[in-house]
Each structure stands twice: as structure tokens, then as C-alpha cells.
Amino acid sequence: MKRDNNHLQPNPDPSSSSSLGGGSSAGKAKLWVEEATQQDCGMDELLAVLGYKVKTSDMAEVAQKLEQLEEVMCNVQDDGISHLASETVHFNPSDLSTWLQSMLSEFNPPSSFDPFGADGTATATALDDSFLCGPAESSTLSTLDFENNNRQHQKSGQQIFEEASCSDYDLKAIPGKAIYSQNTQTQPPTHDSSSSSTHNIVKPEKRLKSSSGSHSDIFPPPPPPAGAASYGIPSDSIRPVVLVDSQENGIRLVHALMACAEAVQQNNLNLAEALVKQIGFLAISQAGAMRKVATYFAEALARRIYRLYPQNPLDHSLSDVLHMHFYETCPYLKFAHFTANQAILEAFEGKKRVHVIDFSMNQGMQWPALMQALALRPGGPPAFRLTGIGPPSHDNSDHLQEVGWKLAQLAETIHVEFEYRGFVANSLADLDASMLDLRPTEVEAVAVNSVFELHKLLARPGAIDKVFSVVEQMRPEIVTIVEQEANHNGPVFLDRFTEALHYYSTLFDSLEGSASGQDKVMSEVYLGKQICNVVACEGVDRVERHESLTQWRNRFTSAGFSPVLLGSNAFKQASMLLALFAGGDGYGVEENNGCLMLGWHNRPLITTSAWKPANNTSPTSTITY
Amino acid sequence: MAGSNEINLNECKMMVPLNTWVLISNFKLAYNLLRRPDGTFNRHLAEFLDRRVPANVNPVGGVFSFDVLIDRGTGLLVRIYRPATGEEPQLNIVDLEKPVTAEVVPVIIFFHGGSFAHSSANSTIYDNLCRILVGTCKAVVVSVNYRRAPENRYPCAYDDGWAALKWVNSRSWLQSQKDSKVHIYLAGDSSGGNIAHHVALQAVESGIDILGNVLLNPMFGGQERTESEKRLDGKYFVTLRDRDWYWRAFLPEGEDRDHPACNPFGPNGRSLEGIKFPKSLVVVAGLDLIQDWQLAYVEGLKKAGQEVKLLYMEQATIGFYLLPNNNHFHVVMDEISKFVGSDC
């Protein structure tokens, strides 16, 4: 077992510096004792604090890789380096060892590789061998096929200049509305007799029998769902807050809201009622985002106090309209679709038949862009099957079917073989894999997609676990998840209220600078409904149970999934997408251990992550959390 | 060339703990990828690679933090770090700007480093450093997320520093009980040290009192090639070539390194004689190639009759203050805490 002793060497005598004051030697001694007791198999704690995950036992090897890269970069011309910066896709810079390795591989392409990406077969001994070899023997590096390096290997194995073709893959920002054809004919598309097969199938919508939800007593705070208890909400959770300068942040208003929420928490309804009225008065004199946020929170508090619970679920056509406006006005949904599609596109590389199962079908706005990107794929598009899942509509309209028809029309114009089926379900937990007509993995690759849907499952005990197991049965190449980056599912009402107040204040603030008029109002109403649900509802009706990335990571890894990393290309294009939005300066993308977060003024608001069932892959040594 | 490189790497590795070497070498590597020969900067990749942390109103290690947008027009954010008083496990938004209670509370306005182009206030290395400063100095720290080069050249960073100073100075909740004034110190490392100097200059002209400047490996330069630059070029993580690149990226187009922003006591500099410039603590690393400029800065202050203390850390390289695994770190933190605690 290699043990690195360098960091235990005492530093050169500091007393040689003439102008020093007295140092604290006690502190120094204590620190070095701590270092001496560090476990070899553990992470270097000091680097971990700074955001880098390097095992103490790997430190010397990581240093070796840095030296090798330095050497190589000195010898290679400028082209080589600029290629690393502009063409190469980087992943998870926190995992230093893997990141450095992937760059070294760029300069030493493996002599043979499997383009269909065999799973990682690295062993500890292979790692040691490479450490001993100098750059000249770099062909041994080709055997270091970590799972998350697979895609990088595929890319680096090609000629360096072929990298440019990656940009054809990458999705461009395409506004949702423009894609739909104006033609509203409802007859099924005729077969195209031209050479490319455009054989579109839109199957009749299946309606699932849903388990009926009972209305339990809503008011007292319910115990957390069984699933949550087993995963545990971390006690050291992070609570980011961004304030806007004092003038705008309505501190008196916030005081009143907090006091009211506290009264509700303590079941002091008379006081709560008095305070809610006060909030109304204060809100009128407040400007900007804070006024609107306060109004929605006050309304939600009033509903809770007076037990006037909002109708659940919403009238479908209204919620569609709100959703559409939210999509257009601000970048959140577009970011979600864009980053998820990027991951799906990469997962589908080389596959001839693909199947996307969308848990969040709505109006299908995510799919035109993916279909177009698939159509432009070098080598031609795969056959594309889409299964859209959504809640039932009250007016008995076949809204999922309509969406399917529209997408079929698009598919025809871009010559992508298309198949569609819609499923209506009250809850994702009503799904079983057997209903989906899944084909063997060798024949058809599956992606599961969920945008702002998964958290709703946390309202019923066992639902999330059922869905995880069904997803595993689908044997997906990738599972893309987008969720709100917040913990609105804590057991204590007041904590949830506080979190939500910070969160939605930031969200509303971001809307202020963007579109004006009706679009903005609609978006605010859309968000207002979420606020109402978080604050006024309980039990199975409280579906807006947002949880943070840390919490979702725990759930996914406990359920047997391993992360699929999102890289620098998705990051860059998401950043560029954001720049298109008016008032977009405050938006920023952040990379977090392979996930991408969209934030407003450094406060993360939504997170895209990607997963894959871990059962068929050998565990990698480099991904640890 | 390869041979001498090897010598450089080995020598360098002997002077710092291995994990420090890995950390700083990693930055060096990443930064090499980001600087383009034509003077442009790969900002997207820079943002992707930079390790960041969000603010956190939950106290960690006795410190909590929150961000404030102080200028919507320029998007100027500051991150505020405060010591947790220990009473409440959960802080509310109303508690964040609660008035400080002690007789004297130093408020350190911190400018992160990165040679004017890299890093942010929420970069993990700087979030970490600011938290340490809160504990060591019993201070409130305000870290400024100033605009960076090459997209925003001189004087943007100084303007943002000045805006932050005015904002801090006007917060009633930051006033010390003793005299109802905000007790302000300016601090920064690398480019941040340079910014601290220039913001202090502006403060003097505008009548805002700064109690002291703390400059950690401050970034200065000039047209001339000094002895230390020639001797240490490429030896300890930093090259003259990259220094030149950053100055070209920050200074107005067409200006050379004798511009007063870069060389405050050079041919185009101004004399500080007779003005009420704050006392300075200047830390110079003995293995930093620009030390001759830093030492010249100290001399310049002395000649102008200004109070300055030099801490020359002979065996230290750049970035020694990022990890607490060396003696220089502890010595410097000690000195800073004494410096900041000296007016009570």
C-alpha cells in the first residue's frame, strides 16, 4: 500500500524569515498529528474541503499525472492544447484522477477500443501499472476504461479533428412553438412512399386504472412518508439565500409572514388570522417581486387557516396554458429540456432504435428538439419511439393523443421513423413495466425522463420505491431527472415555509427582469399554485415535495442507480441558452459532481441529473460521494 | 527544455506538501487551458471547472453566509460571512442583517485572487478562506464578486470594489457599538491585493475611513524585468508569460505594465506622501516571481511615510494560504488577526 510521506515532512525552518512575529507552534503541531492519522483509503480532507476528491493513497499518482500532462503540453504544439480546451468534453472536475486521466488519453489514444463501450473493467492492479510506466508506455492506459470515461474514450479514439462533428450532435436552442406544424388535421398520416421510411405509429391511448387516493385528515402535520424516513433528510443541509438590496427585500413583510407561519405552526389560529390581514396591507406598499411573493404566501396561509384547500388536481387546460407561458417566459423549463436532451442524445449514441419514456409529457415540448437532433445525426436517425405519461383530463379529451399526433407530423417532416403511445395515470406509481411493451435491450435503447414530476411521488408511502423498481425493470440506458433545488419536504411546517419563502422569492425576482405583461403574470400564477400546495396542503394532497440534489442522490444510489455525468459541452450550451433570455445576466449554470444546476445570482434553483441502473456495471473506484 | 522542466517540478515538489502541490498544479494546468494566445479567455470552460459552493445560512464551523445583490445594474454580488452566535439552530431571513452587538467588530472587505480573470466570491477556495478569517479575526467578512478581465477591463474591478465599500460603510447593522461606525479593513490576495490598494486610494480621496489594508501576495508588476522575475520564471507554478497575459487582459488596450494600476509606484504612479493612507500588512512569498514588485510596493509606502509591516515568508510559494497544512499559513493568520484586532 503506497503511503505518501511528503506531506509529513516538516517545512523548512521558518525562523530564517527575519521579519516574522511569533508563530503559534501549538497549532502547527496539532495539525500535523491530524494528518498523520489520516486513513490511506480515505479522501484527502484538505482537498475535499476545497471541492476536490482525491484519495490520500492516490495523491502521488495524481501528482504523476499532472507531471505527465505538463510534460506533454510542453512538447505538443499549441493546437493540441487548444483542442483540449475547445473540443474535448470535460466531466466532473472534482474527480481529479479521472479528469487528468481523460486528458492524458487525448494525447495517447488507446490502440484498440470497442465503440459500443464495454463497461469499465479497470482493476486496482491496472492502475498501479500505469503509475509505474512513463509516458512512452502509455498504451497501457487504454485498459483503464472507467465507466464514466467510456464516452470520452469513444470520442478520443477517433481522429482528433473528427471532434468537430460533435457540434452537429449538440442541441441548439429551439423555441418550442416554432416546431409545431400549423396544420391541424387529425387524420392519421399516410405512408410516405419515398425512400426513407416514415412509418409513424400513434397507438390508441391507454387509460390505466389508478389506485384511488383517500383524503386523509389534512390539517395536522403528517409523519414523513416511509421512504423518506429510510433515506433520512440530512441534518447538515445547505440553505443558500440571496437577498436583494434592502430597499427591495421587504423586511417588514417577511417579518409578518414568518410570524404568521409561526402562529400557524403553534396552532394559534386567532393570531395567525390577524397577521394574515396585516400582511395584505403591508404587501400593497411593497414594490416588485416581493409584493407578489408575499401575496401568494399570504393567500396560502389564509387557505390553511380557514381550511379552504385548493382544488386538486387543476383543470387541465388551464394548467397547460400556465405551463406554456412559464416555458416561454423564463429559462427554467428550457434549461431542463435542453440538458436532459443532451444527456439522452449522448446515451443514444450508436443505437438504431430508441425509446423515450416521458413521465412529464404535458404538451411534449421537450421532444421536437431531441427529434431534430436525432434527425441530424451523422449516419441517420434511429427509429424513435415515445411513450408519454400524464394525468387524466377532466373533459375527457385525449390530450395525450393530440400531442402524439403533432409530434408524428413533425417526425414525418424530418424523416424520423416515429412511434407513439400515451398513457393516462393518476400517479406514476400505477405504472408497471409490463404495460409498456418494452423490447429487448439489444433491440431498443430506453431513456426515462422526468421533469418536475418525481417529487410528487413522495406524497404517498412506497410510491417512489415502486417507481424506482419499475424504472430498473425498463433497463434504461439513462434516466434524466430535473427537480427543484430546495428542501420543501421537511417534517416541520415552519421550516418548509421558510425554505419556500426564500426559494420562491428568488424565483420571482428572476422573473422580474424577463418578459412583461401576460406571460409574466401567467408564470407567476403557475408558481403561485406550487406555493399554495407547499403551504396549504398536507398528506397526499401536498404533492410539491421538493428535495435537494443531495437528498435525490441518496435516494437514487440507495435504489441501486449510479450517476451518468453531464459534461462541459452541455454546460457551455446551457450557458449560451441562458444568455438569450432578456434580463438573463443573473442566471448562471454550475457544475456539481456531474450534475448541472441553474441558479439566479448564485442561488441554485433547479438541478438536472442523470442516472443508470448499477446492476450490470462493475462499480468504479472513482465515483464516491 | 524537458530536462529543466523536470528539475523545476522536483524542486517545487520539495517545497510544499504534496496535496498543496497537487492543488496548485491543477490550477496551473486548468488556467493554461483557459488562456488563449489571442488574449481571449475560455470563460465557459472556466466556469465549468471552477469549484463552487452556495451560501449557507446554516452555521458551519460557527460561521454562516448569505449573498446580497448590491447593484442590479452591474449584477454586483457580495457574500457576507458572520459568526454564528449559537442561540438559534435555524437562521431566518430576518436574522441575517441583525445588528452586530460587540463594542468593536472588524468588517473585512475581501477581494479574491485569480489574476483579475479567474475565480469568484463563491469559489470554494475563497469561501473557505473567508470562513477562516471570520474565526481568526472575530470579524464579519464581505467577499466581493467583482467583474473580471478580459471581458471587463480596468477600472471595472476597482469600481466594483468601491461600490462594495460604499455599501458596507452605509450598513447600520455593521456599525460597532463603540462609535456607531463601521470598522473597515480591506484585504485581498493576488489581484485582490491590488484591488484593495486602489480602493483604499479612492477611499482616502472620498473621506471614508479604512483602518487597514491586508495584502496577501498582491499582484503588481512593471515593464522592467526584475531579478526575481528572471530567477524564478517557471520555477514555482508561475511564469512571466502568464503574468504578462493577465496584465494585457486587465489593463486598457494599448497600455503597458507601467500603467499605475499595475505599477503604483512606477514612472506613472502618484506619490502617497502626506495623505492619510491606511496602515498596511503586506505578505510576500519568497518563491513568488513577482516579489521584487511587491517589495518595491512596500518601499514605496515607506518612502511616503506610510505605516507598513512586511511579512516575508522565505520558503512560501503562491497559494500557501489556501490550505492550513504549512507553518506559513498559521503565522500569517496570526499576524492578520493581530493586525485587525489592534484597534479596540
CSV table of C-alpha atoms in Angstrom, one decimal, chain A residues 223-233 457-466 468 489 545 547 551-552 554-556 558-559:
chain,number,residue,atom,x,y,z
A,223,PRO,CA,-45.4,11.8,9.6
A,224,PRO,CA,-43.0,11.7,6.8
A,225,PRO,CA,-43.6,9.0,4.1
A,226,ALA,CA,-41.9,5.8,4.9
A,227,GLY,CA,-39.5,6.2,2.1
A,228,ALA,CA,-38.2,9.5,3.4
A,229,ALA,CA,-37.5,8.1,6.8
A,230,SER,CA,-35.3,5.4,5.5
A,231,TYR,CA,-33.2,7.8,3.4
A,232,GLY,CA,-33.2,10.4,6.0
A,233,ILE,CA,-33.1,14.1,5.3
A,457,LEU,CA,-44.4,10.5,-5.5
A,458,LEU,CA,-43.1,11.4,-2.1
A,459,ALA,CA,-46.7,12.2,-1.0
A,460,ARG,CA,-47.6,8.5,-0.8
A,461,PRO,CA,-45.6,5.9,1.2
A,462,GLY,CA,-43.9,3.4,-1.1
A,463,ALA,CA,-44.7,5.2,-4.3
A,464,ILE,CA,-41.2,6.3,-5.0
A,465,ASP,CA,-39.8,2.9,-4.3
A,466,LYS,CA,-42.3,1.3,-6.7
A,468,PHE,CA,-37.6,3.1,-8.9
A,489,ASN,CA,-40.4,18.4,2.3
A,545,ARG,CA,-42.5,17.9,-2.1
A,547,GLU,CA,-36.0,17.9,-2.3
A,551,GLN,CA,-31.4,14.1,-1.0
A,552,TRP,CA,-32.1,12.8,-4.5
A,554,ASN,CA,-29.2,9.4,-1.6
A,555,ARG,CA,-32.4,8.1,-3.0
A,556,PHE,CA,-31.0,7.1,-6.3
A,558,SER,CA,-29.8,3.6,-2.3
A,559,ALA,CA,-32.2,2.4,-5.0
